[in-house]
Amino acid sequence: MLLTEELSGLVGRAFAAEGYDAALGAVRVSDRPDLAQFQCNGALAAAKAAKANPRAVGEKIAARLKDESMFSEVSLAGPGFINLTLTDDALASRIAALAADHRLGGWTATAPETVVLDYGGPNVAKPLHVGHLRSAIIGECLKRLFRFVGWTVYGDIHLGDWGLPMGQLITELKREQPSLPYFDEAISGPYPDASPVTLEDLERLYPQASAACKADEARAAEARQATAELQAGRPGYRALWKHFISVSRAGIEREYDDLGATFDWWKGEADVDPLIAPMVDKLRAKGVAVEDKGAVVIRVARDDDKKEYPPLILYKSDGGVMYGTTDLATIVDRVESVNPDRMLYVVDGRQRDHFEQVFRASDIAGIYPKDRLEHLWFGTMNGKDGKPFKTRAGGVLKLRDLIDMVEERAAERLKESGFAEGYGDDEAAEVAHRVGLAALKFADLSNPRTSDYIFDIDRFVAFEGKTGPYLHYASVRVRSVLKKAEAADAGAPGPILITEKEERDLALTLLQFGEATKDAVEKRLPHYLCEHAFTLAQAFSKFYAACRMVDEKDDAIRTSRLSLATAAGRQLDVILDVLGMPAPEQM
RNA sequence: GACUCCGUAGCUCAGCUGGAUAGAGCACCCGCCUUCUAAGCGGGCGGUCGCAGGUUCGAGUCCUGCCGGGGUCGCCA
């Protein structure tokens, strides 16, 4: 049980004994650490409801708590805050339990769920750019976090391989190499096994095609036509399209691998293509899908809507499908395959209206209830000027280049600081990779998911203060000092004995891990976990600066500190693993 | 125009169901390596919480209006 839950239960019983709602006993970490470790504000709420004096209510509750042996102090302050401070013995016994737990006090879901987590969402032929960063990083972290608390998670990359860009690629290639057999309607296969394009070709063709279609309506129409024919099953286009996907996927896989993002499913929009026709037929029969202006749609607007929700288009008037169609069919697919308790989408907030449409459509169609579909949207990534991020040259920054930049900077810092002395080239590169990636990930994850995001290179390569590398540094120092202790035969970690303020603060921080994981899971907000990780690293750093370990003469104090350091290091490493940014062995 | 997210220290941001003296990090200034990694630790400077009303014993937090910015608004994804 979480410490705050244990305390809330205790205080809640005191409220109940005085005839109040036990829920008023909610205890949380104190806002005023100078006054107490924990606080309960329930007396204020109780007094409000009962029209009584809050201090009088507080006095009665406090009086009932004074006998509890785990408190060293129970007091009433201000308008009616109940302040609680634990005895060092009570803290020590709870740290002992935490250290014995292989999850270091992490929260365990009371009702574990099975969920599909949809994140990543890269598109065929488009190299990943900074815009893909957040979905990958947040999604990967949520996947690990949910698993950590006991959920079953299927991570699906949901590859964009079925829309208009495919038709644009086809028509663009046709202009360059019109003699390829894929374009000859007289030929229906077999087609060559070798791809007519390389990854570099695709990355050149797509922007070319995209620009051409924007500038020339005839080209756009041509691409739409090709898309519709591809989706209708034209053999040459299908064969060509398969090459696009396999060539593209290899590159995409490599990039996610560098980011440390892995997926259980590599499904694409096209995988649900066979489900679309039967799905739409069924919905037409039910009267859910209707014809409108030549298209087939599901109307999702409600009378009490504040804004106008356009219908979800299943078939365009040219017969092609849209991403809303594949999104809906993907829900069908997920219900049929694993029938999860929930489906979660880690996608940019600019698509909120779209998901609202899809979720409503799913609900109306009876495919899957809306209240189990969640769009875990994240903020828009802007440049320093508040406008959509662009490089100095005005283009998009490739993810690959960003990662290289950060790792180079990490390597430089490693050299400057003299940390890399004695490391082989391989290890130095590995350290730079881990530290650089942590800088990148922590800079992203430590913002609340829903906040808009100022993309700032300088922030990503800053390794001081509240950063990923700071967490790594703390982790490495724990390892290092424990190694030194072992070499000096300083004894095994012993019973917890709290004497110094820094020890007490570290213990209290360690005990807050459970709440941090619970908050992060329930709100689907990784930054709660980041906040805790930083507080923990800070508490350890202060402890490290104030409390000697290896050469502390008092045996009991020394071995206790080794225990505290061990617990702190293990908890930090568990968190770094969940955040997807494991620390190097040394740095 | 409608809807939506947002406006907190010089900069980037926290602030949980309204509660005590609004917190971090960076930047700036001062101090700390003959002792376990100074990517660290301690101290200082810095805020009319966009503006104006309202609800409340109590508002950065809730309500209304205004100002300023981002985003979305049927056959792109």
Short mmCIF file of N, CA, C and O (backbone and C1' of nucleotides) in Angstrom, two decimals, chain A residues 28 32 39 44 48 81 83 292-293 297 306-307 311 316-317 323 350 352-353 414 419 448 451 454 459 463-466 470 473 476-477 480-481 484 523 538 542 544 547-550 587, chain B residues 1-6 11-27 35-43 56-59 64 69-77:
data_model
loop_
_atom_site.label_atom_id
_atom_site.label_comp_id
_atom_site.label_asym_id
_atom_site.label_seq_id
_atom_site.Cartn_x
_atom_site.Cartn_y
_atom_site.Cartn_z
N ARG A 28 -1.75 14.00 2.03
CA ARG A 28 -0.79 14.15 0.96
C ARG A 28 0.52 14.72 1.50
O ARG A 28 0.57 15.16 2.66
N ARG A 32 4.41 22.34 2.95
CA ARG A 32 5.32 23.10 3.81
C ARG A 32 6.24 22.15 4.55
O ARG A 32 6.05 21.87 5.75
N GLN A 39 0.27 16.31 5.23
CA GLN A 39 -0.82 17.14 5.70
C GLN A 39 -2.16 16.57 5.25
O GLN A 39 -2.25 15.83 4.29
N LEU A 44 -11.02 21.34 6.89
CA LEU A 44 -11.58 22.53 6.26
C LEU A 44 -12.86 22.18 5.50
O LEU A 44 -13.87 22.87 5.60
N LYS A 48 -16.77 23.12 6.42
CA LYS A 48 -17.58 23.83 5.43
C LYS A 48 -18.95 23.15 5.30
O LYS A 48 -19.98 23.81 5.33
N PHE A 81 -5.30 23.07 9.02
CA PHE A 81 -4.50 22.00 8.43
C PHE A 81 -4.03 21.06 9.53
O PHE A 81 -3.57 21.52 10.57
N ASN A 83 -1.23 18.68 10.44
CA ASN A 83 0.13 18.39 10.02
C ASN A 83 0.65 17.13 10.70
O ASN A 83 0.48 16.97 11.91
N ASP A 292 -23.99 10.70 -48.88
CA ASP A 292 -24.08 12.15 -48.75
C ASP A 292 -23.14 12.80 -49.75
O ASP A 292 -21.93 12.63 -49.67
N LYS A 293 -23.71 13.54 -50.68
CA LYS A 293 -22.91 14.22 -51.70
C LYS A 293 -21.96 13.28 -52.42
O LYS A 293 -20.78 13.59 -52.63
N VAL A 297 -20.96 8.24 -45.55
CA VAL A 297 -20.52 8.84 -44.29
C VAL A 297 -21.30 8.30 -43.09
O VAL A 297 -22.36 7.69 -43.24
N LYS A 306 -21.14 21.98 -29.06
CA LYS A 306 -20.82 23.41 -29.09
C LYS A 306 -20.24 23.77 -30.45
O LYS A 306 -20.32 24.91 -30.88
N LYS A 307 -19.58 22.80 -31.04
CA LYS A 307 -19.03 23.08 -32.36
C LYS A 307 -19.57 22.05 -33.34
O LYS A 307 -20.12 21.02 -32.94
N PRO A 311 -19.45 14.89 -40.63
CA PRO A 311 -19.57 13.43 -40.59
C PRO A 311 -18.23 12.77 -40.90
O PRO A 311 -17.37 13.37 -41.52
N LYS A 316 -14.95 8.27 -50.09
CA LYS A 316 -15.03 9.55 -50.78
C LYS A 316 -15.88 9.36 -52.03
O LYS A 316 -16.17 8.23 -52.43
N SER A 317 -16.24 10.46 -52.67
CA SER A 317 -17.07 10.33 -53.86
C SER A 317 -16.33 9.63 -55.00
O SER A 317 -16.95 9.08 -55.90
N TYR A 323 -8.39 8.28 -43.91
CA TYR A 323 -7.78 7.67 -42.72
C TYR A 323 -8.78 7.40 -41.62
O TYR A 323 -8.56 6.54 -40.79
N ARG A 350 -3.55 18.12 -32.54
CA ARG A 350 -4.27 18.74 -33.64
C ARG A 350 -5.27 17.78 -34.27
O ARG A 350 -6.09 18.18 -35.09
N ARG A 352 -7.48 16.11 -32.52
CA ARG A 352 -8.53 15.81 -31.54
C ARG A 352 -9.90 15.70 -32.18
O ARG A 352 -10.68 14.82 -31.83
N ASP A 353 -10.22 16.61 -33.08
CA ASP A 353 -11.53 16.55 -33.72
C ASP A 353 -11.68 15.25 -34.51
O ASP A 353 -12.73 14.62 -34.50
N LEU A 414 31.66 14.81 -22.63
CA LEU A 414 32.31 13.69 -21.97
C LEU A 414 33.82 13.92 -21.97
O LEU A 414 34.50 13.70 -20.98
N PHE A 419 35.64 12.76 -18.20
CA PHE A 419 35.03 11.49 -17.79
C PHE A 419 35.47 10.33 -18.66
O PHE A 419 35.55 9.20 -18.22
N PRO A 448 4.48 18.33 -19.31
CA PRO A 448 3.21 17.64 -19.31
C PRO A 448 2.85 17.30 -20.76
O PRO A 448 3.09 18.10 -21.66
N SER A 451 0.95 19.89 -22.89
CA SER A 451 1.46 21.25 -23.11
C SER A 451 2.00 21.37 -24.52
O SER A 451 2.57 20.44 -25.07
N ILE A 454 7.90 23.91 -26.95
CA ILE A 454 8.85 24.76 -27.67
C ILE A 454 10.07 23.90 -27.96
O ILE A 454 10.76 23.44 -27.05
N ARG A 459 18.19 23.51 -25.44
CA ARG A 459 17.68 22.81 -24.26
C ARG A 459 18.01 21.32 -24.35
O ARG A 459 18.29 20.67 -23.36
N PHE A 463 23.13 19.79 -20.45
CA PHE A 463 23.28 18.61 -19.59
C PHE A 463 23.35 18.95 -18.10
O PHE A 463 23.75 18.14 -17.30
N GLU A 464 23.00 20.20 -17.75
CA GLU A 464 23.01 20.56 -16.34
C GLU A 464 21.58 20.76 -15.85
O GLU A 464 20.70 21.08 -16.62
N GLY A 465 21.43 20.61 -14.55
CA GLY A 465 20.12 20.89 -13.96
C GLY A 465 19.12 19.79 -14.22
O GLY A 465 19.47 18.62 -14.23
N LYS A 466 17.88 20.18 -14.45
CA LYS A 466 16.80 19.21 -14.58
C LYS A 466 16.83 18.54 -15.96
O LYS A 466 16.03 18.88 -16.83
N TYR A 470 21.51 14.53 -15.82
CA TYR A 470 21.60 14.71 -14.36
C TYR A 470 21.15 13.42 -13.66
O TYR A 470 21.75 12.97 -12.69
N TYR A 473 23.82 10.83 -14.11
CA TYR A 473 24.95 11.13 -13.24
C TYR A 473 24.70 10.60 -11.83
O TYR A 473 25.58 10.00 -11.21
N VAL A 476 24.93 6.79 -11.84
CA VAL A 476 26.32 6.36 -11.97
C VAL A 476 27.08 6.57 -10.65
O VAL A 476 27.91 5.74 -10.26
N ARG A 477 26.76 7.63 -9.97
CA ARG A 477 27.44 7.88 -8.69
C ARG A 477 27.05 6.86 -7.64
O ARG A 477 27.87 6.47 -6.81
N SER A 480 29.01 3.81 -8.46
CA SER A 480 30.42 4.03 -8.19
C SER A 480 30.74 3.95 -6.69
O SER A 480 31.69 3.29 -6.29
N VAL A 481 29.92 4.58 -5.89
CA VAL A 481 30.21 4.60 -4.46
C VAL A 481 30.01 3.21 -3.86
O VAL A 481 30.76 2.79 -2.97
N LYS A 484 33.02 1.24 -4.61
CA LYS A 484 34.13 1.63 -3.73
C LYS A 484 33.95 1.02 -2.34
O LYS A 484 34.92 0.61 -1.70
N LYS A 523 -3.43 9.25 -14.88
CA LYS A 523 -3.61 10.45 -15.70
C LYS A 523 -2.92 10.30 -17.04
O LYS A 523 -2.98 11.22 -17.87
N GLN A 538 17.89 14.44 -6.98
CA GLN A 538 18.28 15.59 -6.18
C GLN A 538 18.49 15.19 -4.72
O GLN A 538 19.49 15.56 -4.10
N LYS A 542 22.05 15.40 -2.65
CA LYS A 542 22.22 16.13 -1.39
C LYS A 542 22.74 15.19 -0.31
O LYS A 542 23.62 15.55 0.47
N TYR A 544 24.39 12.50 -0.83
CA TYR A 544 25.75 12.13 -1.22
C TYR A 544 26.73 13.22 -0.79
O TYR A 544 27.85 12.93 -0.34
N CYS A 547 26.54 13.15 3.42
CA CYS A 547 26.74 11.94 4.23
C CYS A 547 27.83 11.04 3.65
O CYS A 547 27.67 10.53 2.54
N ARG A 548 28.86 10.85 4.40
CA ARG A 548 29.94 9.96 3.95
C ARG A 548 29.47 8.52 4.03
O ARG A 548 28.66 8.16 4.89
N MET A 549 29.97 7.73 3.16
CA MET A 549 29.60 6.32 3.21
C MET A 549 30.81 5.43 3.43
O MET A 549 30.99 4.85 4.49
N VAL A 550 31.67 5.35 2.42
CA VAL A 550 32.80 4.41 2.47
C VAL A 550 33.66 4.60 3.72
O VAL A 550 34.05 3.63 4.37
N MET A 587 30.19 7.12 -16.32
CA MET A 587 30.27 8.26 -17.25
C MET A 587 31.25 9.29 -16.70
O MET A 587 31.82 9.12 -15.64
P G B 1 -13.79 37.45 -35.01
"O5'" G B 1 -14.92 36.40 -35.44
"C5'" G B 1 -16.28 36.82 -35.63
"C4'" G B 1 -17.09 35.61 -36.03
"C3'" G B 1 -16.99 34.42 -35.09
"O3'" G B 1 -17.92 34.54 -34.05
"C1'" G B 1 -16.61 33.68 -37.29
P A B 2 -17.57 33.98 -32.55
"O5'" A B 2 -17.74 32.41 -32.73
"C5'" A B 2 -19.05 31.85 -32.88
"C4'" A B 2 -18.93 30.37 -33.09
"C3'" A B 2 -18.10 29.64 -32.03
"O3'" A B 2 -18.87 29.33 -30.89
"C1'" A B 2 -17.36 28.99 -34.17
P C B 3 -18.14 29.35 -29.44
"O5'" C B 3 -17.21 28.06 -29.47
"C5'" C B 3 -17.80 26.76 -29.55
"C4'" C B 3 -16.75 25.76 -29.94
"C3'" C B 3 -15.55 25.66 -28.99
"O3'" C B 3 -15.84 24.86 -27.85
"C1'" C B 3 -14.78 25.72 -31.22
P U B 4 -15.11 25.18 -26.47
"O5'" U B 4 -13.61 24.72 -26.77
"C5'" U B 4 -13.31 23.34 -26.97
"C4'" U B 4 -11.87 23.19 -27.42
"C3'" U B 4 -10.84 23.74 -26.45
"O3'" U B 4 -10.55 22.81 -25.42
"C1'" U B 4 -10.33 24.48 -28.63
P C B 5 -10.12 23.39 -23.99
"O5'" C B 5 -8.56 23.65 -24.21
"C5'" C B 5 -7.68 22.54 -24.38
"C4'" C B 5 -6.31 23.06 -24.76
"C3'" C B 5 -5.71 24.07 -23.80
"O3'" C B 5 -5.12 23.46 -22.68
"C1'" C B 5 -5.44 24.84 -26.01
P C B 6 -5.14 24.27 -21.27
"O5'" C B 6 -4.28 25.58 -21.57
"C5'" C B 6 -2.87 25.50 -21.66
"C4'" C B 6 -2.29 26.74 -22.32
"C3'" C B 6 -2.20 28.01 -21.49
"O3'" C B 6 -1.15 27.94 -20.56
"C1'" C B 6 -2.80 28.54 -23.71
P C B 11 10.86 36.55 -20.37
"O5'" C B 11 11.83 35.34 -20.74
"C5'" C B 11 12.50 35.31 -22.00
"C4'" C B 11 13.20 33.97 -22.15
"C3'" C B 11 12.27 32.76 -22.00
"O3'" C B 11 11.66 32.44 -23.24
"C1'" C B 11 14.17 32.48 -20.61
P U B 12 10.23 31.73 -23.22
"O5'" U B 12 10.57 30.27 -22.67
"C5'" U B 12 11.33 29.36 -23.47
"C4'" U B 12 11.43 28.04 -22.76
"C3'" U B 12 10.11 27.50 -22.22
"O3'" U B 12 9.36 26.86 -23.24
"C1'" U B 12 11.79 27.30 -20.55
P C B 13 7.80 26.67 -23.01
"O5'" C B 13 7.79 25.73 -21.73
"C5'" C B 13 6.75 25.74 -20.81
"C4'" C B 13 7.20 24.95 -19.62
"C3'" C B 13 6.13 24.69 -18.57
"O3'" C B 13 5.34 23.57 -18.95
"C1'" C B 13 8.12 25.41 -17.51
P A B 14 3.93 23.36 -18.29
"O5'" A B 14 4.33 22.61 -16.95
"C5'" A B 14 4.02 23.17 -15.74
"C4'" A B 14 4.56 22.30 -14.64
"C3'" A B 14 3.57 22.09 -13.51
"O3'" A B 14 2.79 20.95 -13.72
"C1'" A B 14 5.56 23.00 -12.65
P G B 15 1.18 21.03 -13.69
"O5'" G B 15 0.91 21.68 -12.26
"C5'" G B 15 1.23 20.96 -11.06
"C4'" G B 15 1.09 21.89 -9.89
"C3'" G B 15 -0.25 22.61 -9.79
"O3'" G B 15 -1.25 21.80 -9.23
"C1'" G B 15 1.50 24.15 -9.46
P C B 16 -2.78 22.22 -9.46
"O5'" C B 16 -3.59 20.86 -9.31
"C5'" C B 16 -3.72 19.96 -10.41
"C4'" C B 16 -3.83 18.55 -9.89
"C3'" C B 16 -4.91 18.32 -8.83
"O3'" C B 16 -6.15 17.96 -9.44
"C1'" C B 16 -2.87 17.37 -8.12
P U B 17 -7.18 19.07 -9.84
"O5'" U B 17 -8.33 19.09 -8.75
"C5'" U B 17 -9.65 19.28 -9.17
"C4'" U B 17 -10.59 18.83 -8.09
"C3'" U B 17 -10.74 19.78 -6.91
"O3'" U B 17 -11.65 20.82 -7.21
"C1'" U B 17 -10.50 17.57 -6.13
P G B 18 -11.65 22.20 -6.33
"O5'" G B 18 -10.33 22.82 -6.96
"C5'" G B 18 -9.16 22.93 -6.33
"C4'" G B 18 -8.91 24.35 -5.85
"C3'" G B 18 -8.30 24.30 -4.47
"O3'" G B 18 -6.97 24.76 -4.62
"C1'" G B 18 -10.02 25.97 -4.66
P G B 19 -5.83 24.39 -3.75
"O5'" G B 19 -5.72 25.66 -2.79
"C5'" G B 19 -4.53 25.86 -2.05
"C4'" G B 19 -4.87 26.52 -0.75
"C3'" G B 19 -4.03 25.95 0.37
"O3'" G B 19 -3.27 27.00 0.96
"C1'" G B 19 -6.34 26.16 0.98
P A B 20 -1.97 27.43 0.15
"O5'" A B 20 -1.41 28.29 1.37
"C5'" A B 20 -2.22 29.29 1.98
"C4'" A B 20 -1.67 29.53 3.36
"C3'" A B 20 -0.19 29.88 3.37
"O3'" A B 20 0.04 30.82 4.39
"C1'" A B 20 -0.57 27.94 4.65
P U B 21 0.07 32.35 3.97
"O5'" U B 21 1.39 32.44 3.06
"C5'" U B 21 1.73 33.68 2.46
"C4'" U B 21 3.13 33.57 1.91
"C3'" U B 21 3.32 32.47 0.87
"O3'" U B 21 4.15 32.95 -0.16
"C1'" U B 21 4.88 32.22 2.62
P A B 22 3.60 33.34 -1.56
"O5'" A B 22 4.05 32.08 -2.44
"C5'" A B 22 3.42 30.82 -2.27
"C4'" A B 22 3.46 30.07 -3.58
"C3'" A B 22 4.83 30.03 -4.24
"O3'" A B 22 5.56 28.92 -3.77
"C1'" A B 22 3.18 30.66 -5.82
P G B 23 6.67 29.13 -2.69
"O5'" G B 23 7.59 27.85 -2.87
"C5'" G B 23 8.62 27.87 -3.82
"C4'" G B 23 8.46 26.67 -4.74
"C3'" G B 23 9.68 26.43 -5.60
"O3'" G B 23 10.60 25.63 -4.87
"C1'" G B 23 7.74 26.39 -6.95
P A B 24 12.16 26.04 -4.89
"O5'" A B 24 12.77 25.04 -5.97
"C5'" A B 24 12.73 25.40 -7.30
"C4'" A B 24 12.73 24.19 -8.17
"C3'" A B 24 13.84 24.26 -9.21
"O3'" A B 24 14.99 23.58 -8.76
"C1'" A B 24 11.75 24.12 -10.30
P G B 25 16.39 24.26 -8.84
"O5'" G B 25 16.72 24.18 -10.40
"C5'" G B 25 16.89 22.92 -11.02
"C4'" G B 25 16.85 23.08 -12.51
"C3'" G B 25 17.75 24.17 -13.08
"O3'" G B 25 19.09 23.74 -13.20
"C1'" G B 25 15.61 24.36 -14.03
P C B 26 20.27 24.79 -13.05
"O5'" C B 26 20.11 25.65 -14.38
"C5'" C B 26 20.30 25.06 -15.67
"C4'" C B 26 19.95 26.05 -16.74
"C3'" C B 26 20.73 27.36 -16.72
"O3'" C B 26 21.99 27.22 -17.33
"C1'" C B 26 18.44 27.82 -17.01
P A B 27 23.25 27.99 -16.71
"O5'" A B 27 22.85 29.51 -16.96
"C5'" A B 27 22.77 30.03 -18.28
"C4'" A B 27 22.30 31.47 -18.23
"C3'" A B 27 23.07 32.36 -17.26
"O3'" A B 27 24.27 32.84 -17.84
"C1'" A B 27 20.75 32.68 -16.95
P U B 35 40.36 15.62 -1.76
"O5'" U B 35 40.37 14.65 -0.52
"C5'" U B 35 40.59 13.25 -0.68
"C4'" U B 35 39.42 12.48 -0.12
"C3'" U B 35 38.11 12.68 -0.88
"O3'" U B 35 38.06 11.81 -2.00
"C1'" U B 35 37.72 12.83 1.45
P C B 36 36.96 12.07 -3.10
"O5'" C B 36 35.94 10.89 -2.80
"C5'" C B 36 36.42 9.53 -2.81
"C4'" C B 36 35.27 8.59 -3.00
"C3'" C B 36 34.31 8.94 -4.15
"O3'" C B 36 34.82 8.33 -5.31
"C1'" C B 36 33.14 8.18 -2.19
P U B 37 33.93 8.33 -6.70
"O5'" U B 37 33.46 9.83 -7.04
"C5'" U B 37 34.40 10.87 -7.23
"C4'" U B 37 33.92 11.70 -8.40
"C3'" U B 37 32.59 12.39 -8.17
"O3'" U B 37 32.69 13.75 -8.61
"C1'" U B 37 32.56 11.20 -10.20
P A B 38 32.38 14.92 -7.58
"O5'" A B 38 32.09 16.17 -8.50
"C5'" A B 38 30.85 16.29 -9.19
"C4'" A B 38 30.86 17.58 -9.99
"C3'" A B 38 32.07 17.70 -10.89
"O3'" A B 38 31.71 18.37 -12.08
"C1'" A B 38 32.04 19.49 -9.36
P A B 39 31.34 17.51 -13.41
"O5'" A B 39 29.77 17.68 -13.55
"C5'" A B 39 29.23 18.98 -13.76
"C4'" A B 39 27.87 18.82 -14.42
"C3'" A B 39 26.92 17.95 -13.62
"O3'" A B 39 25.59 18.40 -13.79
"C1'" A B 39 27.29 16.96 -15.71
P G B 40 24.96 19.43 -12.69
"O5'" G B 40 25.49 18.82 -11.31
"C5'" G B 40 25.00 17.58 -10.83
"C4'" G B 40 25.60 17.31 -9.47
"C3'" G B 40 25.18 18.30 -8.38
"O3'" G B 40 23.95 17.94 -7.81
"C1'" G B 40 27.53 18.04 -8.36
P C B 41 22.98 19.04 -7.24
"O5'" C B 41 23.73 19.47 -5.92
"C5'" C B 41 23.80 18.59 -4.81
"C4'" C B 41 24.52 19.25 -3.67
"C3'" C B 41 23.98 20.62 -3.26
"O3'" C B 41 22.83 20.52 -2.44
"C1'" C B 41 26.31 20.75 -3.44
P G B 42 21.74 21.68 -2.49
"O5'" G B 42 22.48 22.83 -1.66
"C5'" G B 42 22.78 22.63 -0.29
"C4'" G B 42 23.52 23.82 0.24
"C3'" G B 42 22.85 25.16 0.05
"O3'" G B 42 21.82 25.38 0.99
"C1'" G B 42 25.12 25.35 -0.51
P G B 43 20.52 26.28 0.58
"O5'" G B 43 21.13 27.73 0.40
"C5'" G B 43 21.57 28.46 1.54
"C4'" G B 43 22.26 29.73 1.12
"C3'" G B 43 21.44 30.74 0.33
"O3'" G B 43 20.54 31.47 1.14
"C1'" G B 43 23.60 30.58 -0.60
P U B 56 -20.63 34.48 -2.20
"O5'" U B 56 -19.40 33.64 -1.66
"C5'" U B 56 -19.51 32.22 -1.51
"C4'" U B 56 -18.19 31.65 -1.07
"C3'" U B 56 -17.57 32.34 0.15
"O3'" U B 56 -18.12 31.85 1.36
"C1'" U B 56 -15.92 32.04 -1.54
P C B 57 -18.35 32.88 2.57
"O5'" C B 57 -16.89 33.16 3.12
"C5'" C B 57 -16.66 34.25 4.04
"C4'" C B 57 -15.26 34.16 4.58
"C3'" C B 57 -14.19 34.03 3.51
"O3'" C B 57 -13.82 35.30 3.00
"C1'" C B 57 -13.82 32.42 5.21
P G B 58 -13.65 35.45 1.41
"O5'" G B 58 -12.38 34.55 1.15
"C5'" G B 58 -11.09 34.99 1.61
"C4'" G B 58 -10.06 33.93 1.33
"C3'" G B 58 -9.92 33.52 -0.12
"O3'" G B 58 -9.08 34.41 -0.82
"C1'" G B 58 -10.02 31.59 1.24
P A B 59 -9.37 34.66 -2.39
"O5'" A B 59 -8.96 33.27 -3.10
"C5'" A B 59 -7.60 32.81 -3.10
"C4'" A B 59 -7.23 32.41 -4.52
"C3'" A B 59 -7.15 33.57 -5.50
"O3'" A B 59 -6.15 33.30 -6.47
"C1'" A B 59 -8.82 32.07 -6.19
P U B 64 -17.98 30.87 -18.12
"O5'" U B 64 -18.26 32.43 -18.07
"C5'" U B 64 -19.59 32.92 -18.02
"C4'" U B 64 -19.58 34.42 -17.99
"C3'" U B 64 -18.72 35.09 -19.05
"O3'" U B 64 -19.37 35.17 -20.31
"C1'" U B 64 -18.30 36.10 -16.95
P G B 69 -2.31 38.48 -31.57
"O5'" G B 69 -1.72 37.05 -31.18
"C5'" G B 69 -0.31 36.84 -31.16
"C4'" G B 69 0.00 35.48 -30.59
"C3'" G B 69 -0.51 34.27 -31.37
"O3'" G B 69 0.25 33.99 -32.52
"C1'" G B 69 -0.89 33.94 -29.06
P G B 70 -0.45 33.23 -33.73
"O5'" G B 70 -0.51 31.73 -33.19
"C5'" G B 70 0.70 31.00 -32.98
"C4'" G B 70 0.38 29.63 -32.46
"C3'" G B 70 -0.56 28.79 -33.30
"O3'" G B 70 0.09 28.20 -34.41
"C1'" G B 70 -1.20 28.63 -31.03
P G B 71 -0.72 27.96 -35.74
"O5'" G B 71 -1.77 26.84 -35.32
"C5'" G B 71 -1.31 25.54 -34.97
"C4'" G B 71 -2.46 24.71 -34.45
"C3'" G B 71 -3.61 24.50 -35.41
"O3'" G B 71 -3.32 23.46 -36.33
"C1'" G B 71 -4.47 25.05 -33.29
P U B 72 -4.01 23.48 -37.74
"O5'" U B 72 -5.48 22.99 -37.42
"C5'" U B 72 -5.70 21.67 -36.91
"C4'" U B 72 -7.17 21.51 -36.60
"C3'" U B 72 -8.12 21.87 -37.72
"O3'" U B 72 -8.25 20.81 -38.66
"C1'" U B 72 -8.89 22.84 -35.72
P C B 73 -8.73 21.20 -40.09
"O5'" C B 73 -10.23 21.67 -39.86
"C5'" C B 73 -11.31 20.77 -39.99
"C4'" C B 73 -12.58 21.48 -39.60
"C3'" C B 73 -13.21 22.33 -40.70
"O3'" C B 73 -14.00 21.54 -41.56
"C1'" C B 73 -13.17 23.57 -38.68
P G B 74 -13.90 21.67 -43.05
"O5'" G B 74 -14.47 20.29 -43.56
"C5'" G B 74 -13.89 19.04 -43.14
"C4'" G B 74 -14.41 17.99 -44.06
"C3'" G B 74 -14.20 18.33 -45.53
"O3'" G B 74 -13.06 17.61 -45.96
"C1'" G B 74 -16.38 17.41 -45.10
P C B 75 -12.21 18.27 -47.09
"O5'" C B 75 -11.36 17.02 -47.55
"C5'" C B 75 -11.42 16.60 -48.90
"C4'" C B 75 -12.08 15.24 -48.92
"C3'" C B 75 -11.94 14.55 -50.26
"O3'" C B 75 -10.78 13.74 -50.24
"C1'" C B 75 -14.15 14.31 -49.37
P C B 76 -9.39 14.45 -50.61
"O5'" C B 76 -8.73 14.80 -49.19
"C5'" C B 76 -8.21 13.81 -48.37
"C4'" C B 76 -6.70 13.92 -48.31
"C3'" C B 76 -6.04 13.10 -47.22
"O3'" C B 76 -5.85 11.77 -47.64
"C1'" C B 76 -5.12 15.29 -47.29
P A B 77 -6.18 10.61 -46.63
"O5'" A B 77 -5.03 10.73 -45.56
"C5'" A B 77 -3.70 10.33 -45.87
"C4'" A B 77 -2.81 10.74 -44.72
"C3'" A B 77 -3.22 10.18 -43.37
"O3'" A B 77 -2.68 8.89 -43.17
"C1'" A B 77 -2.85 12.51 -43.17
#
